[in-house]
PDB file of C-alpha atoms in Angstrom:
ATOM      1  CA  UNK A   1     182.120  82.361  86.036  1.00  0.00           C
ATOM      2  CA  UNK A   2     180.196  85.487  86.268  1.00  0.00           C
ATOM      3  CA  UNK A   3     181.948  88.716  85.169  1.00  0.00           C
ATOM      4  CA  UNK A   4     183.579  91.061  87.494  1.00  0.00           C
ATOM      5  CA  UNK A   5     181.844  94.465  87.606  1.00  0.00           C
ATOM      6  CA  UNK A   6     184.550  97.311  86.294  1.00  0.00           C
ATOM      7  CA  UNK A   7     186.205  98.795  89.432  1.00  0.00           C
ATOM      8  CA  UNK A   8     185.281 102.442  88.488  1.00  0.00           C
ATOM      9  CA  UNK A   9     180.835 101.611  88.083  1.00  0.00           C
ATOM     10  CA  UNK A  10     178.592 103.281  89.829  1.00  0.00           C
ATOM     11  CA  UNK A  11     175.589 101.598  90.018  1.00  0.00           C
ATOM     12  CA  UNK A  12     173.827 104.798  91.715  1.00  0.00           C
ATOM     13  CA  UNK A  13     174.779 106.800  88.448  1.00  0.00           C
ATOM     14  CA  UNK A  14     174.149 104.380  85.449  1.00  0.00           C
ATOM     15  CA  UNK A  15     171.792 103.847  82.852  1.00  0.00           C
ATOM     16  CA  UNK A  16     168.673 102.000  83.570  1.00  0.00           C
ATOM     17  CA  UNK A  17     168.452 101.272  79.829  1.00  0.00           C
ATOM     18  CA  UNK A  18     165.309  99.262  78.300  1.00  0.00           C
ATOM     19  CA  UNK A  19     166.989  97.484  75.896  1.00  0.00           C
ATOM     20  CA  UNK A  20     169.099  95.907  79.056  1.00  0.00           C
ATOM     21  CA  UNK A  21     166.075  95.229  81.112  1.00  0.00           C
ATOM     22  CA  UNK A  22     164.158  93.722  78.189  1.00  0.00           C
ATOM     23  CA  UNK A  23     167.277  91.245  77.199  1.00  0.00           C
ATOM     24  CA  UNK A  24     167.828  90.131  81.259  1.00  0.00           C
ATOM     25  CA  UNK A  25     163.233  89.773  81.062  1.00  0.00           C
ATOM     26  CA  UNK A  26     163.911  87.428  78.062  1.00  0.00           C
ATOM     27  CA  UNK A  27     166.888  85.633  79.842  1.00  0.00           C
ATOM     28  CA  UNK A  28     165.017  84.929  82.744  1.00  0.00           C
ATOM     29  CA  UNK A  29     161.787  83.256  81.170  1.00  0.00           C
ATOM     30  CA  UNK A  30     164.055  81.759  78.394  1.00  0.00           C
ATOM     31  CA  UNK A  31     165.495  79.972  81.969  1.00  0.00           C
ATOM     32  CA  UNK A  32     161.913  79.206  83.567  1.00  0.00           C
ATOM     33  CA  UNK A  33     160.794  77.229  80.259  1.00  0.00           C
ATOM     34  CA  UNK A  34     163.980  75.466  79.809  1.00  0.00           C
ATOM     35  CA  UNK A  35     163.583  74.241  83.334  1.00  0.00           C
ATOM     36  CA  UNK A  36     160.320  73.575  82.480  1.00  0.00           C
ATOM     37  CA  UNK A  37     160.496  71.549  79.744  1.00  0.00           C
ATOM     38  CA  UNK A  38     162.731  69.386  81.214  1.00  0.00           C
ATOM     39  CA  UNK A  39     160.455  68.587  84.006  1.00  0.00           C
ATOM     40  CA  UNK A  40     158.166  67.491  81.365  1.00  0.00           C
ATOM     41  CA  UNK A  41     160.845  65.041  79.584  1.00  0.00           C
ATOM     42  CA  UNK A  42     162.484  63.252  83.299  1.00  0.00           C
ATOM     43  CA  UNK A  43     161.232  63.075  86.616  1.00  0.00           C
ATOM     44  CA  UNK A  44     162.824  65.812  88.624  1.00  0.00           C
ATOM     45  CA  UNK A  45     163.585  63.235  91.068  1.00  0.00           C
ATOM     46  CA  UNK A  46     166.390  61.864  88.716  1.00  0.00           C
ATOM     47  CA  UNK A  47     167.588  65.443  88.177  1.00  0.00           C
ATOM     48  CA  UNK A  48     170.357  66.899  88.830  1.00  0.00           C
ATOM     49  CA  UNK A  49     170.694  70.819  88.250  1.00  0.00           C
ATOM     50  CA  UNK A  50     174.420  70.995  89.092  1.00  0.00           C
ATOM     51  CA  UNK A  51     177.810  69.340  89.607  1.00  0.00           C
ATOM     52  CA  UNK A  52     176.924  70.462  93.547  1.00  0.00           C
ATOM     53  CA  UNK A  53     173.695  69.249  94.001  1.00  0.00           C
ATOM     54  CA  UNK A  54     174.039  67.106  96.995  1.00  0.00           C
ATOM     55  CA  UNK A  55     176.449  69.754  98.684  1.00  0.00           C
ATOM     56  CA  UNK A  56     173.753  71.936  98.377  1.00  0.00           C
ATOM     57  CA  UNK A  57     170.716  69.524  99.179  1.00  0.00           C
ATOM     58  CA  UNK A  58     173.191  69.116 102.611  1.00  0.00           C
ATOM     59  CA  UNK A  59     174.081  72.579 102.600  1.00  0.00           C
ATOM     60  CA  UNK A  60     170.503  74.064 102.557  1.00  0.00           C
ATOM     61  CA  UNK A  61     169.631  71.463 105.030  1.00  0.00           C
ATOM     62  CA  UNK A  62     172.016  72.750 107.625  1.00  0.00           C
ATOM     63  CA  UNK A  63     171.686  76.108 107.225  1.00  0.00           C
ATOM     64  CA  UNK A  64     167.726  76.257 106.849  1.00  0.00           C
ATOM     65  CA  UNK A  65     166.057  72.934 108.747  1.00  0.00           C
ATOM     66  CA  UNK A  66     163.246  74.571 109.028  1.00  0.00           C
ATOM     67  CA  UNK A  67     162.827  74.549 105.063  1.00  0.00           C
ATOM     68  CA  UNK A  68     159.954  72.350 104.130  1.00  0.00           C
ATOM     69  CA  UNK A  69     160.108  71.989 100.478  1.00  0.00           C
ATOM     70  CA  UNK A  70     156.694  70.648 100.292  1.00  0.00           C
ATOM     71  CA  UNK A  71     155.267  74.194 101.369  1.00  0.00           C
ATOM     72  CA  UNK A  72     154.372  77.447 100.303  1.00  0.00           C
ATOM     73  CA  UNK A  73     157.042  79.781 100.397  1.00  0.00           C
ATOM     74  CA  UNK A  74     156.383  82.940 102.814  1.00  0.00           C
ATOM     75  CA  UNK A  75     158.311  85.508 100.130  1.00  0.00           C
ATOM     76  CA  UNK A  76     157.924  88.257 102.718  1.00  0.00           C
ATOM     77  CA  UNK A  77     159.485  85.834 105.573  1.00  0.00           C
ATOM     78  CA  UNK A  78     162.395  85.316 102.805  1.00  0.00           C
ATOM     79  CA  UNK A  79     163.041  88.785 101.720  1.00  0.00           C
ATOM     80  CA  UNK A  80     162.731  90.354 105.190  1.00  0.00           C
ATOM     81  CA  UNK A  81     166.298  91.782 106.593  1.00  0.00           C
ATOM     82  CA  UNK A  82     166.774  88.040 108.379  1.00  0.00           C
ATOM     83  CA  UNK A  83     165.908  86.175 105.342  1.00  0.00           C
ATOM     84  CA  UNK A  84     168.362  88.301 103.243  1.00  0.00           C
ATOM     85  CA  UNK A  85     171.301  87.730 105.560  1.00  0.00           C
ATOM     86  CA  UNK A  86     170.646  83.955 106.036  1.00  0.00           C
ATOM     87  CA  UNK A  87     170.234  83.731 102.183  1.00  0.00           C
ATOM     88  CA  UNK A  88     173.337  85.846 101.145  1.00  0.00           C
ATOM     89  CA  UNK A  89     175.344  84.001 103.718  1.00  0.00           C
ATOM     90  CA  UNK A  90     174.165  80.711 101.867  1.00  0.00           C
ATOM     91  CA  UNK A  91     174.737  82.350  98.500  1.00  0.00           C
ATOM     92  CA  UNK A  92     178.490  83.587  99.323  1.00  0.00           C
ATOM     93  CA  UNK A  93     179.567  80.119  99.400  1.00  0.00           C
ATOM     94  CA  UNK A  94     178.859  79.567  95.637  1.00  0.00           C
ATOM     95  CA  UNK A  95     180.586  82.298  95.078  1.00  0.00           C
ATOM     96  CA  UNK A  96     183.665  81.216  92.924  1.00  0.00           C
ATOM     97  CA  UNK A  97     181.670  77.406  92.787  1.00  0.00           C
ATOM     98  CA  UNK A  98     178.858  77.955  90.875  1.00  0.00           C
ATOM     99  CA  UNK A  99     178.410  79.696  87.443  1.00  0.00           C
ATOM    100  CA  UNK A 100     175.719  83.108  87.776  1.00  0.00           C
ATOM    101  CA  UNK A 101     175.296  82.310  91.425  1.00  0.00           C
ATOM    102  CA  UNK A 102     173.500  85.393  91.605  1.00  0.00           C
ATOM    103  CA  UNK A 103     171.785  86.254  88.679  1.00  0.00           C
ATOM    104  CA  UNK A 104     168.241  86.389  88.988  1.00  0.00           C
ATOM    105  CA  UNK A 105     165.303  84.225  87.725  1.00  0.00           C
ATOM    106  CA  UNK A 106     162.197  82.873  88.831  1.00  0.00           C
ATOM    107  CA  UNK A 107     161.097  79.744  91.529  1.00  0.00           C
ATOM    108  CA  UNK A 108     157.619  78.939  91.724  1.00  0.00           C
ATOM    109  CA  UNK A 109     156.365  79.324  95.580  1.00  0.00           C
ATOM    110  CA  UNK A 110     155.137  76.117  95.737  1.00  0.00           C
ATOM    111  CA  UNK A 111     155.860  72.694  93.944  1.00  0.00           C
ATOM    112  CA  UNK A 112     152.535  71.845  93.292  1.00  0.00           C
ATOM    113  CA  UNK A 113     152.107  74.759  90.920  1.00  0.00           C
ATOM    114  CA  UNK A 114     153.159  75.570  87.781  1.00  0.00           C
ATOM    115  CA  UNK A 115     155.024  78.759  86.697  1.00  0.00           C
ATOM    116  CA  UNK A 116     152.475  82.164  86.731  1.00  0.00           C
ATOM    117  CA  UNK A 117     152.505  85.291  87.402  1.00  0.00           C
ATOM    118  CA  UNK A 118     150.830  85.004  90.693  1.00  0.00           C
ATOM    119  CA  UNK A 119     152.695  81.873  91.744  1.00  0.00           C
ATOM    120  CA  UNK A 120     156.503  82.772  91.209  1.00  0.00           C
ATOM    121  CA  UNK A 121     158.950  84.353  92.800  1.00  0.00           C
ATOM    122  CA  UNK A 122     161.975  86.264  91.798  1.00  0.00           C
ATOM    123  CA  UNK A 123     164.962  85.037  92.994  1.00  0.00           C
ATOM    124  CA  UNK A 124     168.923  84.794  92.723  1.00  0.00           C
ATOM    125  CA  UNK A 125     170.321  81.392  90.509  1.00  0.00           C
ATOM    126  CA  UNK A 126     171.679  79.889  93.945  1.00  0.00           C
ATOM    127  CA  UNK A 127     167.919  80.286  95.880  1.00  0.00           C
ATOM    128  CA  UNK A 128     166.885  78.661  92.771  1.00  0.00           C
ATOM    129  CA  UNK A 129     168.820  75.655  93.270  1.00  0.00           C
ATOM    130  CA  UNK A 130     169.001  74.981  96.228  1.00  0.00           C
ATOM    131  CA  UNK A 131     165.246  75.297  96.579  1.00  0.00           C
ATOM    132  CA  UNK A 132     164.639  72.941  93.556  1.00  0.00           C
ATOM    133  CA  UNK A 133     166.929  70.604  94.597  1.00  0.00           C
ATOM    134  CA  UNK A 134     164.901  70.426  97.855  1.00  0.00           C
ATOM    135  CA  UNK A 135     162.255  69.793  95.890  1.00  0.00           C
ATOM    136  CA  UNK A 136     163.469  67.179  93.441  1.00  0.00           C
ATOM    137  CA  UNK A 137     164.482  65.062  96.008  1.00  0.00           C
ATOM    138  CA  UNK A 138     161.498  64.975  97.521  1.00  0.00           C
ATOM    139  CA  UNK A 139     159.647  63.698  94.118  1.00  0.00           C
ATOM    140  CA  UNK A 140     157.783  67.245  94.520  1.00  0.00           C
ATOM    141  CA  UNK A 141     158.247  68.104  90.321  1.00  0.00           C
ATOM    142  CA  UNK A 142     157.779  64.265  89.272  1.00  0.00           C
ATOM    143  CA  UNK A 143     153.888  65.518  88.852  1.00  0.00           C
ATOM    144  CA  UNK A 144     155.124  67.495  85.778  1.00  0.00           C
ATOM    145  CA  UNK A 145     156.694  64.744  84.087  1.00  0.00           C
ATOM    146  CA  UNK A 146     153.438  62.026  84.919  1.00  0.00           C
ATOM    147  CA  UNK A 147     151.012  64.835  83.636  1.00  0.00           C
ATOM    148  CA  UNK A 148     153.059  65.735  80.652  1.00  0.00           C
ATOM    149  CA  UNK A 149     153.354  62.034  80.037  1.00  0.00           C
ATOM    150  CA  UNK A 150     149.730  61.979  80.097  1.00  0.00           C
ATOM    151  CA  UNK A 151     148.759  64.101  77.602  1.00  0.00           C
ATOM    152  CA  UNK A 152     151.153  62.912  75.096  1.00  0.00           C
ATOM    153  CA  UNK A 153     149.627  59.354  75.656  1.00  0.00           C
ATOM    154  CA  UNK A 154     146.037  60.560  75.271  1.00  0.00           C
ATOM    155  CA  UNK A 155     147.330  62.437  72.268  1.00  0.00           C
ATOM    156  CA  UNK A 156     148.989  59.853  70.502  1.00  0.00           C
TER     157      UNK A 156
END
């Protein structure tokens, strides 16, 4: 599980230290290209990102049926003061479940691209995957594994 913070931090008085930001940069893309290259070995559709994926495939669906995992997500619509509260209410129930819940990495906005600068989103773990769960499902990622396929068959 994720560490506790100690009781007596102050996150208004610490250290903004490079040398932290730099290691949680690397963390996060060492994440987004692991995630990645799976994609590219199996068809997301017979993924499965967690012990909990179809309590949050049901979860997400019950809490967000308006989520169309097909589209374009509206950042701005998700990081407004609603979005925030509907997400961190989702969230809180992974609390003790799910390993870095919160930590943050990266989601691409849509399925049909693939990881840039101006197509990615930063996100906590549990947005992550419960929004690429959505998406596996759905055969959204399968693309990545068909096109890496592909190329290793024109290659060979």
């Amino acid at each position: 599980m994720s560490q506790q913070v100690p009781a007596n931090f102050n996150a208004e008085e610490a250290d903004n230290l490079e040398d932290i930001e730099k290691q949680f940069a690397v963390k996060v893309v060492q994440h987004m290209q692991i995630y990645w290259s799976i994609l590219e070995k199996m068809p997301g559709s017979k993924l499965r990102l967690t012990k909990m994926d179809d309590d949050i495939y049901e979860h997400l669906q019950k809490d967000f049926p308006e989520f169309d995992p097909a589209a374009t997500i509206n950042e701005d619509a998700m990081k407004s003061k609603e979005g925030k509260e509907r997400w961190r209410n989702f969230m809180m129930a992974y609390e003790k479940k799910v390993d870095d819940y919160n930590f943050g990495t990266m989601v691409r906005s849509n399925p049909k691209f693939e990881y840039d600068q101006d197509t990615t989103i930063f996100v906590p773990r549990m947005q992550f995957y419960a929004i690429e769960i959505a998406r596996n499902r759905n055969g959204l990622n399968d693309w990545i594994y068909e096109k890496a396929k592909a190329k290793k068959e024109s290659a060979a």
